[in-house]
Every structure is written in C-alpha cells, then in structure tokens.
Short mmCIF file of C-alpha atoms in Angstrom, two decimals:
data_model
loop_
_atom_site.label_atom_id
_atom_site.label_comp_id
_atom_site.label_asym_id
_atom_site.label_seq_id
_atom_site.Cartn_x
_atom_site.Cartn_y
_atom_site.Cartn_z
CA LYS A 59 68.06 129.44 162.27
CA GLN A 60 71.46 130.81 161.34
CA TRP A 61 73.11 127.63 160.09
CA TYR A 62 76.30 128.16 158.10
CA GLN A 63 76.21 127.62 154.34
CA ARG A 64 75.72 124.05 153.22
CA ARG A 65 77.34 123.51 149.84
CA VAL A 66 76.22 121.03 147.24
CA ALA A 67 78.56 119.89 144.46
CA ILE A 68 77.12 118.08 141.44
CA THR A 69 79.36 116.05 139.15
CA ALA A 70 78.84 113.26 136.63
CA GLY A 71 82.23 111.65 137.14
CA LYS A 72 85.95 112.18 137.59
CA ASP A 73 86.55 112.95 133.88
CA GLN A 74 83.56 115.26 133.40
CA ASN A 75 82.76 118.86 134.26
CA LEU A 76 81.65 120.02 137.67
CA ALA A 77 78.59 122.07 138.58
CA ILE A 78 78.42 123.52 142.09
CA ILE A 79 75.30 124.67 143.89
CA LEU A 80 75.76 126.74 147.07
CA GLN A 81 72.87 126.56 149.51
CA ASP A 82 72.06 128.31 152.77
CA VAL A 83 69.29 130.31 154.44
CA ALA A 84 68.25 133.57 152.79
CA ASP A 85 70.03 135.67 155.45
CA HIS A 86 73.36 134.45 154.07
CA ALA A 87 72.60 135.36 150.44
CA GLN A 88 75.33 138.00 150.23
CA GLU A 89 77.95 135.61 151.61
CA LEU A 90 77.03 132.92 149.10
CA ASP A 91 77.14 135.44 146.24
CA GLY A 92 80.64 136.43 147.40
CA ILE A 93 81.79 132.79 147.40
CA LYS A 94 80.28 132.34 143.92
CA MET A 95 82.30 135.35 142.69
CA GLU A 96 85.51 133.86 144.12
CA LEU A 97 84.86 130.49 142.47
CA ASP A 98 84.12 132.20 139.14
CA ASP A 99 87.37 134.18 139.43
CA CYS A 100 89.37 130.95 139.93
CA SER A 101 88.49 129.92 136.37
CA TYR A 102 88.83 126.22 137.13
CA GLY A 103 89.15 124.24 133.92
CA GLU A 104 86.62 121.62 135.04
CA LEU A 105 84.07 124.03 136.55
CA HIS A 106 80.95 124.28 134.39
CA SER A 107 78.79 126.50 136.60
CA VAL A 108 78.20 127.90 140.09
CA THR A 109 74.68 128.74 141.24
CA VAL A 110 73.16 129.90 144.52
CA THR A 111 69.90 128.72 146.08
CA HIS A 112 68.14 128.88 149.43
CA CYS A 113 66.11 125.70 148.90
CA MET A 114 67.81 122.56 150.20
CA LYS A 115 65.57 120.29 148.14
CA ASN A 116 66.46 122.05 144.88
CA ALA A 117 70.14 121.84 145.74
CA ALA A 118 70.14 118.18 146.76
CA SER A 119 67.84 116.62 144.20
CA LYS A 120 70.48 116.20 141.48
CA ALA A 121 73.62 116.10 143.61
CA ASP A 122 76.24 113.41 143.10
CA TYR A 123 78.21 114.81 146.07
CA LEU A 124 76.42 116.58 148.89
CA LEU A 125 78.81 118.43 151.21
CA ILE A 126 77.40 119.47 154.58
CA LEU A 127 79.45 122.06 156.49
CA ASP A 128 78.43 121.65 160.13
CA PRO A 129 78.89 125.03 161.91
CA LEU A 130 78.42 123.74 165.45
CA ASP A 131 81.43 123.59 167.75
CA ASN A 132 82.59 124.39 171.26
CA ASN A 133 82.68 128.11 170.45
CA SER A 134 79.10 128.32 169.17
CA HIS A 135 77.85 126.12 172.04
CA PRO A 136 80.27 125.98 175.03
CA ASP A 137 77.75 123.81 176.89
CA ARG A 138 78.28 120.36 175.39
CA PHE A 139 74.75 119.21 176.19
CA GLN A 140 73.23 122.13 174.30
CA LEU A 141 75.71 121.43 171.49
CA LEU A 142 74.46 117.85 171.20
CA LYS A 143 70.79 118.82 171.36
CA THR A 144 71.30 121.57 168.78
CA SER A 145 73.04 119.04 166.53
CA SER A 146 69.89 116.93 166.57
CA LEU A 147 67.78 119.92 165.48
CA LEU A 148 70.23 120.83 162.70
CA TYR A 149 70.42 117.34 161.23
CA LYS A 150 66.71 116.79 161.60
CA ASP A 151 66.17 119.89 159.42
CA ILE A 152 68.65 118.61 156.84
CA ALA A 153 67.18 115.09 156.87
CA THR A 154 63.67 116.44 156.43
CA ALA A 155 64.82 118.42 153.40
CA ILE A 156 66.82 115.71 151.62
CA LYS A 157 65.26 112.34 152.47
CA GLY A 158 63.50 110.91 149.47
CA ILE A 159 65.08 113.67 147.36
CA VAL A 160 68.79 112.89 147.24
CA LYS A 161 69.81 110.21 144.73
CA PRO A 162 70.50 106.77 146.25
CA GLU A 163 74.03 106.71 144.83
CA ALA A 164 74.87 110.27 145.91
CA LYS A 165 77.80 110.66 148.33
CA ILE A 166 76.89 112.61 151.49
CA VAL A 167 80.03 114.16 152.97
CA ILE A 168 79.97 115.88 156.38
CA ASN A 169 82.64 118.17 157.81
CA GLY A 170 82.55 119.50 161.37
CA TYR A 171 83.20 118.88 165.06
CA LYS A 172 80.13 116.66 165.46
CA ALA A 173 80.16 115.20 161.96
CA CYS A 174 80.15 111.51 163.05
CA LEU A 175 77.19 112.19 165.30
CA GLY A 176 75.62 114.14 162.42
CA GLY A 177 75.81 111.14 160.12
CA MET A 178 74.14 108.98 162.75
CA LEU A 179 71.42 111.62 163.29
CA LEU A 180 70.75 111.83 159.54
CA ARG A 181 70.14 108.08 159.55
CA HIS A 182 67.95 108.34 162.65
CA HIS A 183 65.84 111.08 161.06
CA GLY A 184 65.14 109.09 157.91
CA VAL A 185 68.06 109.42 155.47
CA THR A 186 68.59 105.83 154.36
CA SER A 187 71.76 106.35 152.30
CA ASP A 188 74.73 104.07 153.04
CA ASN A 189 77.05 106.56 151.29
CA ILE A 190 77.62 108.84 154.30
CA SER A 191 81.22 109.73 155.08
CA VAL A 192 82.90 112.13 157.49
CA VAL A 193 85.98 114.26 156.82
CA VAL A 194 88.73 113.51 159.36
CA THR A 195 91.60 114.24 156.98
CA LEU A 196 92.46 117.48 158.80
CA ASP A 197 93.63 115.55 161.85
CA GLU A 198 95.50 113.04 159.67
CA GLN A 199 97.24 115.95 157.86
CA ARG A 200 98.33 117.56 161.12
CA MET A 201 99.73 114.32 162.49
CA ARG A 202 101.67 113.61 159.28
CA ALA A 203 103.11 117.13 159.28
CA LYS A 204 104.33 116.78 162.87
CA LEU A 205 105.72 113.30 162.28
CA ALA A 206 107.54 114.44 159.14
CA LYS A 207 109.40 117.07 161.15
CA LYS A 208 110.12 114.64 163.95
CA LEU A 209 111.46 111.93 161.61
CA MET A 210 113.02 114.32 159.05
CA VAL A 211 111.07 112.91 156.11
CA MET A 212 108.47 114.32 153.75
CA PRO A 213 104.79 114.14 154.80
CA SER A 214 104.18 111.98 151.72
CA ASP A 215 106.59 109.39 153.17
CA ILE A 216 104.14 108.68 156.00
CA SER A 217 100.96 106.62 155.59
CA GLY A 218 98.46 104.74 157.69
CA ILE A 219 97.69 107.60 160.10
CA THR A 220 94.15 106.89 161.24
CA VAL A 221 91.35 108.62 163.06
CA TRP A 222 89.54 105.94 165.04
CA GLY A 223 85.98 106.72 166.07
CA ASN A 224 84.77 110.23 166.71
CA VAL A 225 86.12 113.43 165.16
CA PRO A 226 89.14 114.01 167.44
CA VAL A 227 88.29 117.37 168.97
CA HIS A 228 90.21 116.73 172.20
CA HIS A 229 92.51 113.90 171.11
CA VAL A 230 94.68 113.27 168.05
CA ALA A 231 94.91 110.92 165.09
CA SER A 232 96.50 107.56 165.83
CA THR A 233 99.95 106.44 164.67
CA ALA A 234 99.38 102.85 165.84
CA ILE A 235 99.24 101.33 162.33
CA GLY A 236 101.19 104.09 160.56
CA THR A 237 104.29 103.41 158.45
CA VAL A 238 107.16 105.58 157.22
CA ARG A 239 109.66 105.20 154.37
CA ASN A 240 112.90 107.03 153.58
CA HIS A 241 113.62 107.28 157.28
CA GLU A 242 117.22 106.94 158.38
CA GLY A 243 117.53 105.41 161.81
CA ALA A 244 118.84 102.38 163.66
CA ILE A 245 116.83 100.19 161.29
CA THR A 246 117.00 101.35 157.69
CA GLY A 247 116.78 100.10 154.12
CA PRO A 248 116.12 101.25 150.55
CA GLY A 249 113.69 104.09 149.88
CA SER A 250 110.83 101.64 149.39
CA TYR A 251 111.45 100.05 152.81
CA ASN A 252 108.63 100.75 155.26
CA LYS A 253 108.96 100.68 159.01
CA THR A 254 106.25 101.35 161.53
CA VAL A 255 105.90 104.85 162.91
CA MET A 256 106.03 103.37 166.40
CA GLU A 257 109.48 101.90 165.64
CA ALA A 258 110.75 105.12 164.10
CA VAL A 259 109.50 107.43 166.85
CA ASN A 260 110.24 105.00 169.68
CA GLU A 261 108.20 107.06 172.16
CA GLU A 262 104.91 105.51 173.18
CA THR A 263 103.04 108.74 174.01
CA TRP A 264 104.94 111.11 171.71
CA GLU A 265 101.89 112.25 169.77
CA PHE A 266 99.95 113.32 172.88
CA ALA A 267 102.84 115.41 174.19
CA ASN A 268 103.76 117.01 170.85
CA VAL A 269 100.64 117.19 168.66
CA GLN A 270 97.87 119.62 169.55
CA SER A 271 94.26 118.46 169.45
CA ARG A 272 91.96 120.00 166.84
CA ASP A 273 90.30 122.24 169.42
CA ASP A 274 93.61 123.56 170.78
CA ARG A 275 95.13 123.99 167.32
CA ASP A 276 92.09 125.82 165.91
CA LYS A 277 92.00 128.19 168.88
CA LYS A 278 95.72 128.92 168.52
CA ILE A 279 95.41 129.67 164.80
CA CYS A 280 92.41 131.92 165.45
CA GLU A 281 94.34 133.82 168.13
CA MET A 282 97.32 134.33 165.82
CA THR A 283 95.50 135.15 162.57
CA GLY A 284 92.09 136.39 163.67
CA ARG A 285 90.33 133.77 161.54
CA ASN A 286 89.52 130.08 161.54
CA ALA A 287 91.82 127.44 160.04
CA ASN A 288 90.06 127.62 156.67
CA MET A 289 93.01 126.76 154.42
CA SER A 290 93.88 123.42 156.03
CA SER A 291 90.19 122.55 156.47
CA ALA A 292 89.46 123.22 152.80
CA LEU A 293 92.40 121.05 151.75
CA ALA A 294 91.16 118.25 154.02
CA ILE A 295 87.72 118.37 152.39
CA TYR A 296 89.30 118.39 148.94
CA ARG A 297 91.48 115.36 149.73
CA HIS A 298 88.47 113.49 151.17
CA ILE A 299 86.35 114.08 148.07
CA GLU A 300 89.34 113.34 145.81
CA SER A 301 89.59 109.92 147.46
CA LEU A 302 85.90 109.29 146.80
CA VAL A 303 86.21 110.35 143.16
CA LYS A 304 89.60 108.89 142.20
CA GLY A 305 89.90 106.12 144.76
CA SER A 306 92.55 105.48 147.39
CA GLU A 307 94.50 102.44 148.54
CA SER A 308 94.88 103.86 152.04
CA THR A 309 93.19 106.78 153.78
CA THR A 310 91.04 107.47 156.81
CA MET A 311 87.46 108.68 157.04
CA GLY A 312 84.32 108.28 159.07
CA CYS A 313 81.86 105.84 157.49
CA LEU A 314 78.96 103.59 158.43
CA SER A 315 80.02 100.68 160.57
CA THR A 316 78.79 97.16 159.94
CA GLY A 317 80.39 95.95 163.17
CA GLN A 318 84.09 96.18 162.30
CA TYR A 319 86.48 96.18 165.25
CA GLY A 320 83.58 95.54 167.63
CA THR A 321 81.78 98.81 166.86
CA LYS A 322 78.01 99.10 166.85
CA PRO A 323 76.55 98.54 163.36
CA GLY A 324 74.99 101.73 162.04
CA CYS A 325 77.25 104.16 163.87
CA VAL A 326 79.42 106.52 161.83
CA PHE A 327 82.95 105.73 162.92
CA GLY A 328 86.46 106.72 161.89
CA PHE A 329 88.39 103.83 160.31
CA PRO A 330 91.33 103.12 158.03
CA VAL A 331 89.71 102.62 154.63
CA THR A 332 90.25 101.97 150.94
CA VAL A 333 88.10 103.53 148.24
CA THR A 334 87.40 101.84 144.90
CA ASN A 335 84.97 103.30 142.35
CA GLY A 336 83.43 105.42 145.08
CA VAL A 337 82.86 102.47 147.41
CA VAL A 338 84.41 102.86 150.86
CA THR A 339 85.70 99.66 152.46
CA VAL A 340 87.05 99.41 155.99
CA LYS A 341 90.56 97.93 156.08
CA GLU A 342 90.99 95.00 158.40
CA VAL A 343 94.25 95.22 160.34
CA ASP A 344 95.75 91.92 161.46
CA SER A 345 96.72 93.10 164.91
CA ILE A 346 96.30 96.36 166.77
CA PRO A 347 97.68 97.33 170.18
CA GLU A 348 95.51 96.51 173.17
CA LYS A 349 95.47 100.16 174.23
CA LEU A 350 94.14 101.17 170.80
CA ARG A 351 91.42 98.52 171.02
CA GLU A 352 90.35 99.98 174.37
CA ILE A 353 90.21 103.44 172.82
CA ILE A 354 88.08 102.12 169.94
CA ASP A 355 85.65 100.65 172.48
CA LEU A 356 85.56 103.98 174.32
CA GLN A 357 84.92 105.95 171.14
CA ASN A 358 82.10 103.55 170.32
CA GLU A 359 80.52 104.16 173.73
CA GLN A 360 81.01 107.91 173.48
CA LEU A 361 79.23 108.13 170.13
CA ARG A 362 76.34 106.06 171.46
CA ALA A 363 76.12 108.30 174.55
CA GLU A 364 76.22 111.47 172.45
CA LYS A 365 73.44 110.18 170.22
CA LYS A 366 71.27 109.40 173.25
CA VAL A 367 71.60 112.89 174.74
CA ALA A 368 71.10 114.53 171.34
CA LEU A 369 67.79 112.69 171.00
CA GLY A 370 66.80 113.24 174.65
CA GLU A 371 67.01 109.53 175.45
CA CYS A 372 69.46 109.81 178.36
CA ASP A 373 68.91 111.87 181.53
CA ASP A 374 72.28 111.20 183.15
CA ILE A 375 74.46 111.93 180.13
CA GLU A 376 76.97 114.00 182.13
CA LYS A 377 77.82 110.99 184.24
CA ALA A 378 78.04 108.79 181.15
CA LEU A 379 80.38 111.13 179.25
CA ASN A 380 82.49 111.90 182.30
CA CYS A 381 82.94 108.17 182.80
CA VAL A 382 84.14 107.83 179.19
CA GLU A 383 86.61 110.71 179.60
CA GLN A 384 87.96 109.45 182.91
CA THR A 385 88.45 106.02 181.40
CA ALA A 386 90.22 107.60 178.42
CA TRP A 387 92.62 109.28 180.85
CA THR A 388 93.28 105.93 182.55
CA ILE A 389 94.07 104.32 179.20
CA LEU A 390 96.09 107.11 177.63
CA GLU A 391 97.81 108.33 180.79
CA THR A 392 98.70 111.65 179.20
CA PRO A 393 99.23 114.84 181.22
CA GLN A 394 97.54 116.84 178.45
CA LEU A 395 94.29 114.87 178.76
CA LYS A 396 94.51 114.86 182.56
CA LYS A 397 94.88 118.64 182.52
CA LEU A 398 91.86 118.92 180.24
CA LEU A 399 89.76 116.74 182.53
CA ASP A 400 90.84 118.74 185.59
CA GLU A 401 89.95 121.98 183.80
CA LYS A 402 86.55 120.60 182.82
CA GLU A 403 85.89 119.49 186.38
CA GLY A 404 86.94 122.92 187.66
CA GLU A 405 84.66 124.61 185.15
CA ARG A 406 81.79 122.31 186.09
CA LYS A 407 82.21 123.05 189.81
CA ALA A 408 82.56 126.80 189.16
CA LYS A 409 79.42 126.76 187.02
CA GLU A 410 77.56 124.76 189.65
CA GLU A 411 78.61 127.26 192.34
CA ALA A 412 77.72 130.23 190.13
CA ASP A 413 74.32 128.72 189.31
CA LYS A 414 73.68 128.13 193.01
CA LYS A 415 74.61 131.71 193.90
CA ALA A 416 72.50 133.03 191.04
CA ALA A 417 69.55 130.92 192.22
CA ASP A 418 69.98 132.20 195.80
CA ILE A 419 70.13 135.80 194.62
CA LYS A 420 67.09 135.25 192.44
CA ALA A 421 65.20 133.66 195.33
CA LYS A 422 66.08 136.56 197.65
CA GLU A 423 65.09 139.10 195.01
CA GLU A 424 61.82 137.24 194.45
CA ALA A 425 61.13 137.13 198.19
CA LYS A 426 61.93 140.85 198.47
CA ARG A 427 59.68 141.63 195.52
CA LYS A 428 56.80 139.65 197.02
CA ALA A 429 57.31 141.34 200.41
CA GLU A 430 57.26 144.76 198.78
CA GLU A 431 54.17 143.87 196.79
CA GLU A 432 52.42 142.62 199.91
CA ALA A 433 53.46 145.74 201.88
CA LEU A 434 52.25 147.97 199.05
CA LYS A 435 49.00 146.07 198.78
CA LYS A 436 48.48 146.30 202.54
CA ALA A 437 49.26 150.02 202.51
CA GLU A 438 46.83 150.53 199.63
CA GLU A 439 44.15 148.55 201.48
CA GLU A 440 44.73 150.54 204.67
CA ALA A 441 44.64 153.82 202.76
CA ALA A 442 41.46 152.77 201.01
CA ALA A 443 39.89 151.74 204.33
CA ALA A 444 40.93 155.05 205.92
CA ALA A 445 39.52 156.99 202.98
CA ALA A 446 36.27 155.05 203.18
CA ALA A 447 36.02 155.68 206.94
CA ALA A 448 36.72 159.39 206.45
CA ALA A 449 34.10 159.60 203.72
CA ALA A 450 31.54 157.84 205.92
CA GLU A 451 32.30 160.16 208.84
CA GLU A 452 31.97 163.23 206.61
CA GLU A 453 28.66 161.96 205.29
CA GLU A 454 27.37 161.49 208.86
CA GLU A 455 28.36 165.07 209.74
CA ILE A 456 26.54 166.40 206.68
CA ASP A 457 23.41 164.46 207.64
CA TYR A 458 23.68 165.78 211.22
CA ASP A 459 23.99 169.40 210.05
CA ALA A 460 21.03 168.94 207.76
CA ASP A 461 18.90 167.69 210.63
#
C-alpha cells in the first residue's frame, strides 16, 4: 500500500521545544530521510529532534499533534466511487494503528481532498478522540488573496472567510459572513471600521466567477510549475496548527459537529470557529443567508452520502451524489458549476458507451474463442477417429495376410 508519508509532530506546549517524527511505509524510507535532512538544515530554534520510523504505533503513542497527510485525490483515483472506497481502506488502516495508542488529549489534524470524510471514517473505525480537525485554510487563503486584489486591501484586512462543510474541491470558500476593514468605497470609515465583504464586493456570485476551485487551481499550478501546490498547502497546515497551539478568535476548520447549523452530530464539518487553549468551538452566527443555509444542508447530505458509499452501505450512490450536485447548481446558479456538471455527465455517458463497446467486443472475442476451441476439438476428435479407423483397417489387413 503506497500511502504518502504521514507525519507526526510531538510537542509539550507552545513555549517548549518540538520533536518531529516522520512516519510512512518502508518503501518511502529514502524520501523521509530526505525530508529529515531538509528539516535539520533549517536549524529551527524550537526544533529539538527529527526522527524517522515506519511503525505508526511508535510514531503516534507520544504525539501531542498527529498530522495525517491524505494522498488520495481525483488524480490518484479519477473514479470517485473508487476514491471513496479507497479512503475507507486508508483510514481503517490508520485507525487500527492508532486507536487505543494515541493520547486522549492529542490533536489529530488531517489534510487532503477527503479529509472531512477521513475524520468521520476514523471515528467509524474506532478512534474515539473528539480532537479531530481538518485543514481548510488553503481555500480560505486563496479567497482572501483574491478578495484583497478585488477590494485593494491587504489580505490581513479580510476576516470571516469560511469553508462550510466538505473540503471545497469543486467549490470555493464562502464570503457570506466575511468582513473587511481599510476598504475605501461608497460606505467608509476609520481603519478599524468593518463592513461586510458582500457590501464591499456588491456582486452576489463574484467568488464563483473569479475564484478557482481547489481542483482547478491545483491542476493549473501543476501545469505551470510541474509540481503540486506544496508551498501554499504547507502554509495552510502551519496556520491551522498555529491556531490550535496559540489560539484564534476567528478562523475556519473542519471539526466534529454536535448538531450546529442543523448538521448531523458526529460528522466532520467545516465551520467558522474560535480556538482557546487548544479547544475548538464553533462560532454561532446570528443570521446567515438562506442560500448559504441551503448549501450547508447540501454539504451535510453529501458527507453522509460519501460515508455510506465508502463503507459499502449505499448501492445507488451515483444517483444520490448526482442529486446533491444538481441541487447545488440550482442553488448557486453559477455557469462554472453548470459547466462542471455538464462535463461530468458527458464523461459518465462516454464511459458508459465505452464500457458497453468494450463489453460487446469482449463478448464477441469470447464467442469467437469458444467457436475456435469447439472447431479445434471437433477436428481433433475427427482426426482421432480417422486414425483409429485407419489403424483398425490396417490391423484387419495384417490378420488377413497372416491367414
């Protein structure tokens, strides 16, 4: 199983030294040793040690922060059903290794396309920790960067950008409860004056027309640079863990739901949150737009559907997920999402047609093979019968000559 490296960071607190343990399967030993060399060369003032192991239990047993780098995405598994089923196998392996081993107070942080689902699968497979969180900061960073250019402010002037629900592979972070300061517009005030992003932008669907989804952005960066978006992803992970260590009055991350905003308790869902002494608390917003509430409900249903197919509990998952996506298009009414759905439908029909043709060709080849086998068998039987008849006739002639 060629899972990507799963790193484990061990720390005793925000004012104490850090020990990092890098863990992965033995086949990736050279890669881990290379990462260890890079970390050693950085000479971080707070870094006490870096070690490498191939045993998940050894790595996790003393961890204060357990970082899981989920390698699964649309590139590794273009078929989304196989992606979901493979996710279940991956997180079952991880859960088997760490349950009963990881400290109850340890923070389990997951980064990846199916990280929210991964947190739910860890719980399903026996990891009882309530300290599971998912990194969605990358999408928040990208939205802030785009908004800053649009509004001609610094990214730090924008807050409240939130990822609601699932890791937004095909959609973007939400600006619905975002605020901006230092923005000069029709409504302005001192530097400390905050206005809503919606007021400042004044375009209801601006983000969908101008901000690329994670999947599109990652593909574009890979095409241009020949590598994945490692720099921004690493910074997102750092900012997520920094919030857990130092606290934050306002950020966004995936965490265990207890039913907030109508979500199913126990699901791992993206929310606006605060962090105090390592405890993540979902922020309650007084009022949210009706369209956003519908999207939250959809994300809740999508995560539940994904979990069912990952665990083999739903036979008609394609219909269920397609229904969610079609409803999302109805709510969002964005050409970008409509185009994506049309492309998916075209791909599905093309695959269905290709599979049908392949099955027909296979059936014809199988029929031809059987016909050839039967003809060969018949020819062999006829040849054997002819040989036996010839032998019998020759034996009769010999007997006749002898007489």
